[in-house]
Coordinates of C-alpha atoms and ligand atoms in Angstrom, one line a residue:
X1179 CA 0.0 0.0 0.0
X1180 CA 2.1 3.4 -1.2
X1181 CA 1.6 6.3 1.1
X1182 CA -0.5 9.1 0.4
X1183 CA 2.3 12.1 0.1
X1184 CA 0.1 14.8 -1.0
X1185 CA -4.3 15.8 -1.0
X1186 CA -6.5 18.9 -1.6
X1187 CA -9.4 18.8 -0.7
X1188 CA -12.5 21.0 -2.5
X1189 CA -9.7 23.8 -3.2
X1190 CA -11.7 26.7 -4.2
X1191 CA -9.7 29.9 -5.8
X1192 CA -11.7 32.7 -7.8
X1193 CA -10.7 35.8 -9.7
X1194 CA -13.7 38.1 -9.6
X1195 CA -15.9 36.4 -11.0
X1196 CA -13.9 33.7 -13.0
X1197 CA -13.7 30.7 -10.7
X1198 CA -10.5 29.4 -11.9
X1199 CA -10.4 26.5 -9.3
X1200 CA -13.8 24.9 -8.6
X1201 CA -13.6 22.1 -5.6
X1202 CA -10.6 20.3 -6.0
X1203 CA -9.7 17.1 -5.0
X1204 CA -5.8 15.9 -5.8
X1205 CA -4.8 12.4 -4.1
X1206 CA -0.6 11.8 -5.2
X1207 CA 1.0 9.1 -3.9
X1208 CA 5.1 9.6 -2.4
X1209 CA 7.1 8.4 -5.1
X1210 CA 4.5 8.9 -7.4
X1211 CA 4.5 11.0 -11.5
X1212 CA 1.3 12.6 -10.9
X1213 CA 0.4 14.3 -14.5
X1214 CA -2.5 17.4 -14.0
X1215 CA -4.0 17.8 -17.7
X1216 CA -6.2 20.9 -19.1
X1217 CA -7.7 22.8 -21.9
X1218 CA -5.7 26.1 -21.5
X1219 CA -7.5 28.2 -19.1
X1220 CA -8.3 24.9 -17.2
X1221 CA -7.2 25.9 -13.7
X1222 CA -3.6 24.1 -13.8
X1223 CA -1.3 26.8 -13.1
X1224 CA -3.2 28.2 -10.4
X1225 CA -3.4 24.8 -8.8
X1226 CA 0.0 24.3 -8.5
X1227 CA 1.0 28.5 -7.2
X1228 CA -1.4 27.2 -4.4
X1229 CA 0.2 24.4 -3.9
X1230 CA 3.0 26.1 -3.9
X1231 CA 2.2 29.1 -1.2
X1232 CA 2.3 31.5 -4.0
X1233 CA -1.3 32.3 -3.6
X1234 CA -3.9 31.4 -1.0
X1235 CA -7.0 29.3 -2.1
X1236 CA -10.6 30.9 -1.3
X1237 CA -12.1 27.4 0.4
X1238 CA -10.6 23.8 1.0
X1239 CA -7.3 22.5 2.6
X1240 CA -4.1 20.8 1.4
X1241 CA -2.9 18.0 3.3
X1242 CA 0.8 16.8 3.4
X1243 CA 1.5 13.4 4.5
X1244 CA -1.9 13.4 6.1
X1245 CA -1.5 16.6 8.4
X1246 CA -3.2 19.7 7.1
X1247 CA -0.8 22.5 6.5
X1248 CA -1.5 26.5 5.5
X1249 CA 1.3 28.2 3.4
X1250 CA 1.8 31.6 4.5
X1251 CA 4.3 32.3 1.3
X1252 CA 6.5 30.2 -0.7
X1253 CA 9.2 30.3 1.6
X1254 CA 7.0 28.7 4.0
X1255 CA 5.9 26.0 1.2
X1256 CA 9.7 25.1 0.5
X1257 CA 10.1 24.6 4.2
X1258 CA 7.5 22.0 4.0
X1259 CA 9.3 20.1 1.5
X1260 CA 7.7 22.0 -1.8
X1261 CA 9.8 22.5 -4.8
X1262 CA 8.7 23.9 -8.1
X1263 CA 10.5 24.5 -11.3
X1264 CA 8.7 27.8 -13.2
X1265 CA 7.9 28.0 -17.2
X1266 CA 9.8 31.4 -16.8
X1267 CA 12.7 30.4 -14.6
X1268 CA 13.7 32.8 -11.5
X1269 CA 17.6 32.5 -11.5
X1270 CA 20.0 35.1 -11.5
X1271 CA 21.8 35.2 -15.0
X1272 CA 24.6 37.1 -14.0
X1273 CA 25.6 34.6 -10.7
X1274 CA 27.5 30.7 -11.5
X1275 CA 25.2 27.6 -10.9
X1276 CA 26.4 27.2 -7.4
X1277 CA 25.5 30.7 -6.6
X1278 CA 22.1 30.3 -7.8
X1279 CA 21.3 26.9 -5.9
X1280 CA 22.8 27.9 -2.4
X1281 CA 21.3 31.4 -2.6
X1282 CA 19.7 32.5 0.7
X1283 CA 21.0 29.3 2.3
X1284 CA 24.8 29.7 2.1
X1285 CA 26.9 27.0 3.5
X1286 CA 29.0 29.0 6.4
X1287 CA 32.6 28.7 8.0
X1288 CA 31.9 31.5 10.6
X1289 CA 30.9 34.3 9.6
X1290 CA 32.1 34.0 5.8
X1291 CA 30.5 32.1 3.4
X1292 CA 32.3 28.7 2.5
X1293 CA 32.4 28.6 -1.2
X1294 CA 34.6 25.3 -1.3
X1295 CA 31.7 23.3 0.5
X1296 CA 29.0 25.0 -1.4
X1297 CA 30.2 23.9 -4.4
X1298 CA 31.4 20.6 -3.6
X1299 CA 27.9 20.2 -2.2
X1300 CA 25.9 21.8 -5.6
X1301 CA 28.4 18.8 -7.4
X1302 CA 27.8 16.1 -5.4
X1303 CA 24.0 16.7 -5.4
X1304 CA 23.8 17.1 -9.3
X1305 CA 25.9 13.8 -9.4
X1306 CA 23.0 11.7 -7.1
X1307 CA 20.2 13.1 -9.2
X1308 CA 22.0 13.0 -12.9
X1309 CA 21.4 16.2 -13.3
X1310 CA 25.0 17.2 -15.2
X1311 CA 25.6 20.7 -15.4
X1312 CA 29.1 22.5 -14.4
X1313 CA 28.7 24.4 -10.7
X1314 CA 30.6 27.5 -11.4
X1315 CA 29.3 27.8 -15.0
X1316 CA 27.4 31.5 -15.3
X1317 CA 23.5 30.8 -15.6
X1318 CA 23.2 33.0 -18.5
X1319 CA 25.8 31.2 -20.6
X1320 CA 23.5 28.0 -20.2
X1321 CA 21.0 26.8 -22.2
X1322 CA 17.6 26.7 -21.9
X1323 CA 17.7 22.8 -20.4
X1324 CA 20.7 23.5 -18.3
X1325 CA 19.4 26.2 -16.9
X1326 CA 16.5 24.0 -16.2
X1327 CA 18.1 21.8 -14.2
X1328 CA 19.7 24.3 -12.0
X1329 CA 16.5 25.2 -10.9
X1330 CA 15.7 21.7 -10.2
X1331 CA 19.1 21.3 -8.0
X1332 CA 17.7 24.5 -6.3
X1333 CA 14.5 22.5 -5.0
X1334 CA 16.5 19.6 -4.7
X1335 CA 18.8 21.5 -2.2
X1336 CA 16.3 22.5 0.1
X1337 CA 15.3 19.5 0.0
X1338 CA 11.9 18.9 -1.6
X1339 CA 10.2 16.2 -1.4
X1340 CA 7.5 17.1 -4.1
X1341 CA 8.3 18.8 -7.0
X1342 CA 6.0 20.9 -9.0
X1343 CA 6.7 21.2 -12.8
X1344 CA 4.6 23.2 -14.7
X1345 CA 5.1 22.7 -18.6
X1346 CA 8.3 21.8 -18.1
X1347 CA 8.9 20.2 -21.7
X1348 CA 7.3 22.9 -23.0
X1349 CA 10.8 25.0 -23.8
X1350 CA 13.1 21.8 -24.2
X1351 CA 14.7 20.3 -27.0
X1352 CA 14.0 16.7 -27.7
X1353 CA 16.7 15.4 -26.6
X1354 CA 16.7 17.7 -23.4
X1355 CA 13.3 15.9 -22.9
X1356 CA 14.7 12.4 -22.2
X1357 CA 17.5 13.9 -20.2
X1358 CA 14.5 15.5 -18.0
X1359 CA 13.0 12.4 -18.1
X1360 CA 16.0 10.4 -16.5
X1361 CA 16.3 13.0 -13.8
X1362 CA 12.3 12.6 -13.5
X1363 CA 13.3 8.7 -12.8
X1364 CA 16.1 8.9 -10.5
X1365 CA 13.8 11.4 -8.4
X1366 CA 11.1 9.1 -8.1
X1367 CA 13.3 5.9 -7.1
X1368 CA 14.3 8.2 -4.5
X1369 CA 10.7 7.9 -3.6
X1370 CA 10.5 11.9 -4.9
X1371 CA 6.9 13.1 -6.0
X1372 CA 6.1 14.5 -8.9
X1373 CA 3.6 16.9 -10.3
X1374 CA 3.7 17.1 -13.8
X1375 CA 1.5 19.5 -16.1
X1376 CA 1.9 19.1 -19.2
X1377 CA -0.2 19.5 -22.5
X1378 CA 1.7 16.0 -24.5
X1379 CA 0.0 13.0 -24.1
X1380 CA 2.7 11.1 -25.4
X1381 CA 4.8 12.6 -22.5
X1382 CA 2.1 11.5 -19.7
X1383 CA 1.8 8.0 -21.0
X1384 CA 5.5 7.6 -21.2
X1385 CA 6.2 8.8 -17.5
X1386 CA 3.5 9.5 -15.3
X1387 CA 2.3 6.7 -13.0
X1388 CA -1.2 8.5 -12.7
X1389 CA -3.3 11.5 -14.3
X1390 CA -5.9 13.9 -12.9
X1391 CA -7.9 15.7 -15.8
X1392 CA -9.3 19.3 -15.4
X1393 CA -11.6 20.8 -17.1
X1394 CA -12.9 24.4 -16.2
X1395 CA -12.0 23.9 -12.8
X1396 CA -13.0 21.1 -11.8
X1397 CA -12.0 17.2 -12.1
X1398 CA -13.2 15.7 -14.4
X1399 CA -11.1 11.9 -14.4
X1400 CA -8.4 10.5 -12.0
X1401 CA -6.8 7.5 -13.3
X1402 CA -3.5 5.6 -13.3
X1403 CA -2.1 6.0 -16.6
X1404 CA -1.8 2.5 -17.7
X1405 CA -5.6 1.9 -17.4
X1406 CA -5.9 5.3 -19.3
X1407 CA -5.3 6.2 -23.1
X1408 CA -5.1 9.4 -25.1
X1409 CA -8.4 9.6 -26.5
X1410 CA -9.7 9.5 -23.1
X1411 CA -7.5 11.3 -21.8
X1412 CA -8.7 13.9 -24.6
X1413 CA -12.3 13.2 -23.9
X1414 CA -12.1 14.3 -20.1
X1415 CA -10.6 17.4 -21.1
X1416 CA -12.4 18.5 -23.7
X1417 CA -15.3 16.4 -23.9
X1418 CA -15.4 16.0 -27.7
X1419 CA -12.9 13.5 -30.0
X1420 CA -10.5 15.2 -31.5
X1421 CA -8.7 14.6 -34.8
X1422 CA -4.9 14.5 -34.2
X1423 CA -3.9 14.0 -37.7
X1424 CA -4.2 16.9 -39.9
X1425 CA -5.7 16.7 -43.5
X1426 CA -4.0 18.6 -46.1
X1427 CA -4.2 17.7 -49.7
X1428 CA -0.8 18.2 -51.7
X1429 CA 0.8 22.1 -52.0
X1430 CA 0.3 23.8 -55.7
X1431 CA 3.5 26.4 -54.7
X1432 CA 3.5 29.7 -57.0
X1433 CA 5.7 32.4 -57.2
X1434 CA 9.2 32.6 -54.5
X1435 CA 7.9 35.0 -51.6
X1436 CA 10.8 34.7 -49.9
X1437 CA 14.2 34.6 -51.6
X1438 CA 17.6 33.7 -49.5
X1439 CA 21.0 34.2 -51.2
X1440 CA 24.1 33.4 -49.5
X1441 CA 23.1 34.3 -46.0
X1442 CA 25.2 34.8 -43.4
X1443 CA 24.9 35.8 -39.8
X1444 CA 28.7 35.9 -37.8
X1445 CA 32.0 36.4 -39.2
X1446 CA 35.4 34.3 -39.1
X1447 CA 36.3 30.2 -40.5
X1448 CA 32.5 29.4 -38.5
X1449 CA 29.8 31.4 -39.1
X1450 CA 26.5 30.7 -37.3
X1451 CA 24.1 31.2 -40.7
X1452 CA 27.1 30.1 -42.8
X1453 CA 26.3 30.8 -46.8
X1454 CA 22.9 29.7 -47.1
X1455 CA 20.4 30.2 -49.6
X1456 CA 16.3 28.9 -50.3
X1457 CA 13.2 30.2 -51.3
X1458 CA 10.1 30.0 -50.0
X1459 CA 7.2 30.2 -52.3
X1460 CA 3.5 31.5 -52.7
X1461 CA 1.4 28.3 -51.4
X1462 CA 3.7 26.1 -49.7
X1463 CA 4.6 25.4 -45.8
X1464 CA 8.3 24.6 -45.5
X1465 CA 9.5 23.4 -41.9
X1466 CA 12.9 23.9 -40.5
X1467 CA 14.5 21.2 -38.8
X1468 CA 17.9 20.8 -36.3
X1469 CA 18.9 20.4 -33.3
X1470 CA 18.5 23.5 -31.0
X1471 CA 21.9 25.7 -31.8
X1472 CA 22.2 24.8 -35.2
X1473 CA 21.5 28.5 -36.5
X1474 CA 17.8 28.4 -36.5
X1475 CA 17.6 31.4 -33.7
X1476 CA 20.1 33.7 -35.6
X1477 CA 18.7 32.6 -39.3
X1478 CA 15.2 34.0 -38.3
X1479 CA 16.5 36.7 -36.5
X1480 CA 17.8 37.7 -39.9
X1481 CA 15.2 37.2 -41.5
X1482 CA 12.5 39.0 -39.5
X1483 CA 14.9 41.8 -39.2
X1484 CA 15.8 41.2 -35.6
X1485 CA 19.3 41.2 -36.8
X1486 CA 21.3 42.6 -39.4
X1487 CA 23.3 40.0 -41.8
X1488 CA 27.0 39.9 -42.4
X1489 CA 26.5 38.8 -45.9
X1490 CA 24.2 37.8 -48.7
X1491 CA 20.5 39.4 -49.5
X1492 CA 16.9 38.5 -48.5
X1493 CA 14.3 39.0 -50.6
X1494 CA 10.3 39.6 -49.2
X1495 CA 7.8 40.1 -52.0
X1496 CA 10.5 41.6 -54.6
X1497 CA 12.1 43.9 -52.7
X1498 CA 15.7 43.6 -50.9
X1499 CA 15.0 43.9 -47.3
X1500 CA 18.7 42.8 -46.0
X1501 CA 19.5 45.9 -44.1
X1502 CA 16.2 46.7 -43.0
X1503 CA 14.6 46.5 -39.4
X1504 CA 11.3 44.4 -38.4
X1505 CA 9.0 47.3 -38.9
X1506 CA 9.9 47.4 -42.6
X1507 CA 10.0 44.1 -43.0
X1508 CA 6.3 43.7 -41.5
X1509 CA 5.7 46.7 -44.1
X1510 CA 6.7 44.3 -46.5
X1511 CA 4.5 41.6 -46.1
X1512 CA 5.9 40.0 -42.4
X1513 CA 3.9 38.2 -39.9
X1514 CA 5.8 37.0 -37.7
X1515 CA 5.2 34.3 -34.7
X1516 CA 8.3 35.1 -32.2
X1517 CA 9.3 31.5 -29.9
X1518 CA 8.9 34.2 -26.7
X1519 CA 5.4 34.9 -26.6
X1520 CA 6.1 36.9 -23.3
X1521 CA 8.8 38.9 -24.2
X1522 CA 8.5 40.2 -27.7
X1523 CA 4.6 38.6 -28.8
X1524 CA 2.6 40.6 -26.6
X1525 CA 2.3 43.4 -23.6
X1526 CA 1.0 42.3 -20.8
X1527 CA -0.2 45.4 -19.5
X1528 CA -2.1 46.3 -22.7
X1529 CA -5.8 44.8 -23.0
X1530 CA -6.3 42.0 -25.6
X1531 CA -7.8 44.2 -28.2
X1532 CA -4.7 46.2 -28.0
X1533 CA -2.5 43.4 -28.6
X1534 CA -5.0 41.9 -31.3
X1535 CA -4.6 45.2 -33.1
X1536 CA -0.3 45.5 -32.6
X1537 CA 0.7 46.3 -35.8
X1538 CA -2.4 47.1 -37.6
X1539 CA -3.8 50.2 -35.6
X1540 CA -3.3 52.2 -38.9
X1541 CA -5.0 50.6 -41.3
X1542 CA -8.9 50.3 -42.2
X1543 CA -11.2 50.1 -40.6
X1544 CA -9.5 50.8 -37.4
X1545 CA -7.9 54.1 -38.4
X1546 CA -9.8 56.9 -39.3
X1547 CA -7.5 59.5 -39.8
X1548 CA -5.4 60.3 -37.0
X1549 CA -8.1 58.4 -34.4
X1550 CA -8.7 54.6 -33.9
X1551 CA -12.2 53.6 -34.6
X1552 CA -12.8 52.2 -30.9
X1553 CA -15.5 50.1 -31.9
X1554 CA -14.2 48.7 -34.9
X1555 CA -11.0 47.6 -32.6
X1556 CA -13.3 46.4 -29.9
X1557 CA -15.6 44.0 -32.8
X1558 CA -12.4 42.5 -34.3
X1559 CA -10.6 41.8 -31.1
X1560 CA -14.3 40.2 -30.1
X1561 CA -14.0 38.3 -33.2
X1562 CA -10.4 36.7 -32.9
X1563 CA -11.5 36.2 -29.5
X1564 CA -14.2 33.8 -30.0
X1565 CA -13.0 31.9 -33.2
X1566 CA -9.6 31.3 -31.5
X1567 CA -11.1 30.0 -28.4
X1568 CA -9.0 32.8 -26.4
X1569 CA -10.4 32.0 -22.7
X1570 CA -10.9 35.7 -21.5
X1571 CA -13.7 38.0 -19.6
X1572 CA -13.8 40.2 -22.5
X1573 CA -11.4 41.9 -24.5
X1574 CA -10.6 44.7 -22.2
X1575 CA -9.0 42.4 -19.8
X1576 CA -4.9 42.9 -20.0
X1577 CA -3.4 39.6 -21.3
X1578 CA -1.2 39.7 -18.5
X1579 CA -3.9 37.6 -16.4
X1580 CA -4.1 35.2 -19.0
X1581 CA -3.0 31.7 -18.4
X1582 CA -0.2 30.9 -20.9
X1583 CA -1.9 28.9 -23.9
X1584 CA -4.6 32.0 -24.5
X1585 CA -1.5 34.7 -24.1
X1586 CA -0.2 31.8 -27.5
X1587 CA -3.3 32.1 -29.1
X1588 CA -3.8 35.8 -28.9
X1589 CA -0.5 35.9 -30.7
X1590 CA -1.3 33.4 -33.4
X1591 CA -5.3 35.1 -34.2
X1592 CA -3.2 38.8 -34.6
X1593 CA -0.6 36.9 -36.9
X1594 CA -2.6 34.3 -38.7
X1595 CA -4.8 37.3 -39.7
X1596 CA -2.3 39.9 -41.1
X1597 CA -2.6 39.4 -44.6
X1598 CA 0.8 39.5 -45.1
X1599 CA 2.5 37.1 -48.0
X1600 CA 4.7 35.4 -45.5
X1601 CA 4.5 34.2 -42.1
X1602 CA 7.0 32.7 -40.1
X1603 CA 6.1 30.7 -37.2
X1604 CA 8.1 30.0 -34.6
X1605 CA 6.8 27.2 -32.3
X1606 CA 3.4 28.2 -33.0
X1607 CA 1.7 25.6 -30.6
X1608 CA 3.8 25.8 -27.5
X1609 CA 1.6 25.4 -24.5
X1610 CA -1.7 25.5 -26.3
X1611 CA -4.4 22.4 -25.8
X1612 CA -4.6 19.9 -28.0
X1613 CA -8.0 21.0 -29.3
X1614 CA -5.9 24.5 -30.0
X1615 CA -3.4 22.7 -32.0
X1616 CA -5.8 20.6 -34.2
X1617 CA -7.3 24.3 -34.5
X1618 CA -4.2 26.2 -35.6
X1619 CA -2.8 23.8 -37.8
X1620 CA -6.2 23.4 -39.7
X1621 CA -5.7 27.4 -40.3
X1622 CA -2.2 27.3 -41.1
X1623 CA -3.4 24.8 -43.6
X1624 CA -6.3 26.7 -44.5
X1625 CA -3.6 29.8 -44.5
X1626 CA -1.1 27.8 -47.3
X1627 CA -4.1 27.1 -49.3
X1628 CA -5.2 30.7 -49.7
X1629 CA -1.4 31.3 -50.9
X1630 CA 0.3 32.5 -48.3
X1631 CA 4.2 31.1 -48.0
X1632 CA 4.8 29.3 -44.4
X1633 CA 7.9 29.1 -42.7
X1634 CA 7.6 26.7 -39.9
X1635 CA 10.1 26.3 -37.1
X1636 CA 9.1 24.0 -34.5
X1637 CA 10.9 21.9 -32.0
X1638 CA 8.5 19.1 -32.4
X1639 CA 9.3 16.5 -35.1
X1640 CA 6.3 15.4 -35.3
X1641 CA 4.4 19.2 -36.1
X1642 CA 7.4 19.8 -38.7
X1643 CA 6.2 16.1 -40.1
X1644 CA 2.1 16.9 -39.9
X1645 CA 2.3 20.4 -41.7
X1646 CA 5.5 20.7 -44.1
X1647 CA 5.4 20.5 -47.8
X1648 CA 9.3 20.8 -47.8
X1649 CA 11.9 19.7 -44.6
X1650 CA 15.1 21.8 -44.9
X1651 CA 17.5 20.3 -42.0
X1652 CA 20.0 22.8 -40.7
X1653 CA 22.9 21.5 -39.3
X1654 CA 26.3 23.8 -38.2
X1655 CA 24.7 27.5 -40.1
X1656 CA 23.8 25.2 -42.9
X1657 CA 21.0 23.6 -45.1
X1658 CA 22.1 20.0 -45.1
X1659 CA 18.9 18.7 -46.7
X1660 CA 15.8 20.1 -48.8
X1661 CA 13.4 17.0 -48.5
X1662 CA 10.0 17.0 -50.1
X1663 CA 7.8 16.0 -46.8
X1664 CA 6.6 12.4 -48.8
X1665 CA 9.8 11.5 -48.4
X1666 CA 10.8 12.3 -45.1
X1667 CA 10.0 10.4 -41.2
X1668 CA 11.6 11.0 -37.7
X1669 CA 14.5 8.4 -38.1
X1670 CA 16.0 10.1 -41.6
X1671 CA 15.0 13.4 -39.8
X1672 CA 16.9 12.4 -37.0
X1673 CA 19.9 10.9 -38.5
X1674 CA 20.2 14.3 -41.3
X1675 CA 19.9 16.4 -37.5
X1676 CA 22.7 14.4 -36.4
X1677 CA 24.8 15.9 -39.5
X1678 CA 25.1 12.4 -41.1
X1679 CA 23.9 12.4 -44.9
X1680 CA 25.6 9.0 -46.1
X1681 CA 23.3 5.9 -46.9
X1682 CA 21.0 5.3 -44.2
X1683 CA 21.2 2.1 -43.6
Ligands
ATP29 N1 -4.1 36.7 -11.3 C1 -5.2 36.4 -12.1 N2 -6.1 37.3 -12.3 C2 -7.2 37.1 -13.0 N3 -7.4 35.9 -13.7 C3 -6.5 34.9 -13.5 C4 -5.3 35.2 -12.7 N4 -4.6 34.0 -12.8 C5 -5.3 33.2 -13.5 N5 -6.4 33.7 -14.0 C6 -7.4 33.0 -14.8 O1 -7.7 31.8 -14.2 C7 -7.9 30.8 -15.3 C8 -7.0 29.6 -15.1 O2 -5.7 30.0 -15.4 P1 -4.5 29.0 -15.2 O3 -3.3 29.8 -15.5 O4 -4.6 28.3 -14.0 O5 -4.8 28.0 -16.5 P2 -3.9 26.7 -17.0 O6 -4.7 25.5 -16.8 O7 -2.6 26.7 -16.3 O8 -3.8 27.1 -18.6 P3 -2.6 26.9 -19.6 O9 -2.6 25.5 -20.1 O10 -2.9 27.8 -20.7 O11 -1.3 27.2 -18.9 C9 -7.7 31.5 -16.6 O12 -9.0 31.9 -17.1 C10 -6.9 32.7 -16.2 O13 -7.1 33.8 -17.1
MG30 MG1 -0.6 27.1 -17.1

């Protein structure tokens, strides 16, 4: 009989009069992979900040190891053994690894802080947990996955005994997946609990021992995992079937959109973009594929104008936009789906019709003259509201609030609806729903077939597999393949990502 580790019970928590939490009942056992499953908007997030002390739920208790506790703050939930790993981490870029995980809770030697222990300990603890990463490495010469762990050491060192992670995968690499996954493994044979949200199903069936479903607050299935499967899975989230494969019939490409010549982004013997050249055309969706650091950032940089070239030209609808900046390339026929929806997709502060309209405020029908046309803004940001799904009061509401699928889709409606020639898309369905992703790739399909040219970057193999028409592989600044998507699955994907073009055999 496992012990249970971790229960809420009826956990209530309202925003006005949005009740995002509505009687919640969680049961984890120690030792356990506990997957919590939404729709976007579903309640996970703030489930897990209770959990976590961040916030304080309006009715219902939490109960740890069978004794009912009340966190007063975070700090209070750590010293009760919580630990959670954040979609936006909270380290300190500028400090080393060992910094970051000792922080607040310095080793000592008197008075003075002893840095010799501190890192031998951050080393020795990364060893037990297989969680590699270099203690006096500077967090913001890390990537994303490293930096990832270094949060996880943080919990790990003031000792958590459940660990919260909220999308985790969300931001990794493939490959920095299954390394999460080991770690994920080692935890739990240290009889470590888990809470894992996440929006993959493949993910929960291949490490969660159990699954409890949300939907609109409430729970809607609580199951262990192998008497589960996907569609259900789908089914108590969304309460419709829904079609995971997308149907596309064949591209009919037209005239090049975008034209690449010799591009290159760095100087000296390696450049990052190193000579490359493609073009995209009227009609077509091509997907870029490579392992994360491979040039992908820096290429669209360059071409989005985010970043100026060191050689060659682009071409946007017939005119040479190689020196230009993102404004003229949008005035060229950009839209443009940054990776960092936070950052540079949208304001928070600003209300959703205001970051619907970004980009388009002087145009008709919302420009007349010098004045916006309030209630032509306030009808189309009502409009993109409802056909994207976009879970919000109403459209004065600052998408700051919003949970972190609808801040995605407000950034794919105002981008999918630019009728700009080209539209790159970086990672265009990171943290949505499912039911969101079957919906945006039918309108990037439906986006293609009215003729507009797709560039598709996108850390999934499998999304790069579903949409493209054509696969170009970068590998070291360069295109190594320019596949026609017939011809192309995940193990010749994977072996051209790995650099190796011989006979695969
Ligand atoms: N501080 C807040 N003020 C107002 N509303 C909020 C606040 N925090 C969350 N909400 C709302 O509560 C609901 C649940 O949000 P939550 O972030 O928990 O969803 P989620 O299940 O994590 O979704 P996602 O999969 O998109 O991350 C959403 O409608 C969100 O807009
Ligand atoms: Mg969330």
């Amino acid at each position: 009989m496992q012990m249970v580790e971790l229960e809420t019970a009826g956990i209530v928590k309202r925003f006005g009069t949005l009740v995002a939490n509505d009687g919640i009942d969680l049961s984890v056992a120690r030792g356990e992979v506990h997957a919590v499953m939404g729709e976007n908007g579903a309640g996970k997030s703030t489930l897990m900040s209770i959990l976590y002390g961040m916030q304080a739920p309006d009715e219902g208790s939490i109960l740890l190891r069978g004794q009912e506790v009340r966190f007063r703050s975070a700090v209070d939930a750590i010293d009760h053994g919580m630990g959670m790993v954040h979609q936006a981490f909270k380290l300190f870029n500028s400090l080393t690894v060992w910094e970051n995980v000792v922080y607040g809770r310095e080793p000592r030697r008197g008075p003075a802080l002893d840095r010799r222990a501190a890192i031998a300990q951050v080393a020795a603890l990364a060893e037990r947990f297989r969680l590699s990463v270099d203690p006096t490495a500077r967090v913001g010469d890390l990537s994303v996955g490293v930096r990832q762990r270094v949060e996880i050491l943080k919990a790990l060192y003031r000792d958590a005994r459940i660990l919260i992670l909220d999308e985790p995968t969300a931001v990794l690499t493939p490959q920095e997946r299954d390394g999460l996954f080991d770690v994920i493994r080692t935890l739990k044979a240290d009889q470590r609990t888990i809470l894992f949200v996440t929006h993959k199903l493949h993910e929960v069936m291949a490490i969660t021992d159990s699954v409890t479903v949300l939907r609109q607050g409430r729970v809607t299935e609580r199951i262990a995992t192998r008497d589960t499967t996907p569609a259900e899975i789908i089914r108590a989230m969304t309460g419709r079937v829904v079609n995971l494969t997308v149907d596309r019939k064949p591209a009919t490409p037209g005239a090049a959109v975008l034209d690449v010549q010799a591009l290159t982004v760095g100087t000296g013997a390696k450049p990052v973009v190193d000579d490359l050249s493609f073009r995209l055309h009227a009609g077509e969706i091509v997907g870029i594929a490579g392992v994360a650091g491979n040039g992908q950032t820096e290429l669209i940089e360059a071409l989005t104008g985010l970043r100026r070239p060191d050689g060659g030209r682009v071409t946007l609808s017939g005119r040479d936009v190689t020196e230009t900046d993102v404004e003229a390339h949008r005035a060229a026929g950009l839209a443009y789906v940054p990776e960092d929806r936070a950052v540079t997709g949208t304001a928070r502060a600003a209300s959703a019709a205001d970051n619907l309209l970004m980009g388009y405020q002087r145009k008709a029908p919302f420009a007349e003259g010098l004045r916006l046309n309030a209630k032509a803004v306030a009808e189309h940001a009502r409009r993109l509201i409802g056909r994207f799904g976009v879970k919000i009061a109403d459209e004065t509401v600052p998408v700051g609030t919003l949970s972190g699928g609808n801040l995605q889709k407000v950034v794919i409606a105002r981008e999918l609806t630019h009728q700009a020639p080209l539209l790159i898309a970086e990672q265009p369905t990171r943290g949505v729903d499912v039911g969101a992703i079957e919906f945006i790739h039918a309108e990037l399909v439906a986006e293609r077939d009215r003729g507009r040219a797709i560039l598709l970057v996108s850390a999934e193999l499998s999304e790069i597999l579903a949409l493209s028409d054509r696969i170009l592989v970068m590998y070291e600044g360069r295109i190594l393949a320019d596949i026609p998507a017939g011809a192309a699955d995940e193990d010749r994907l994977g072996l051209l990502m790995a650099g190796r073009t011989g006979q695969a055999a």
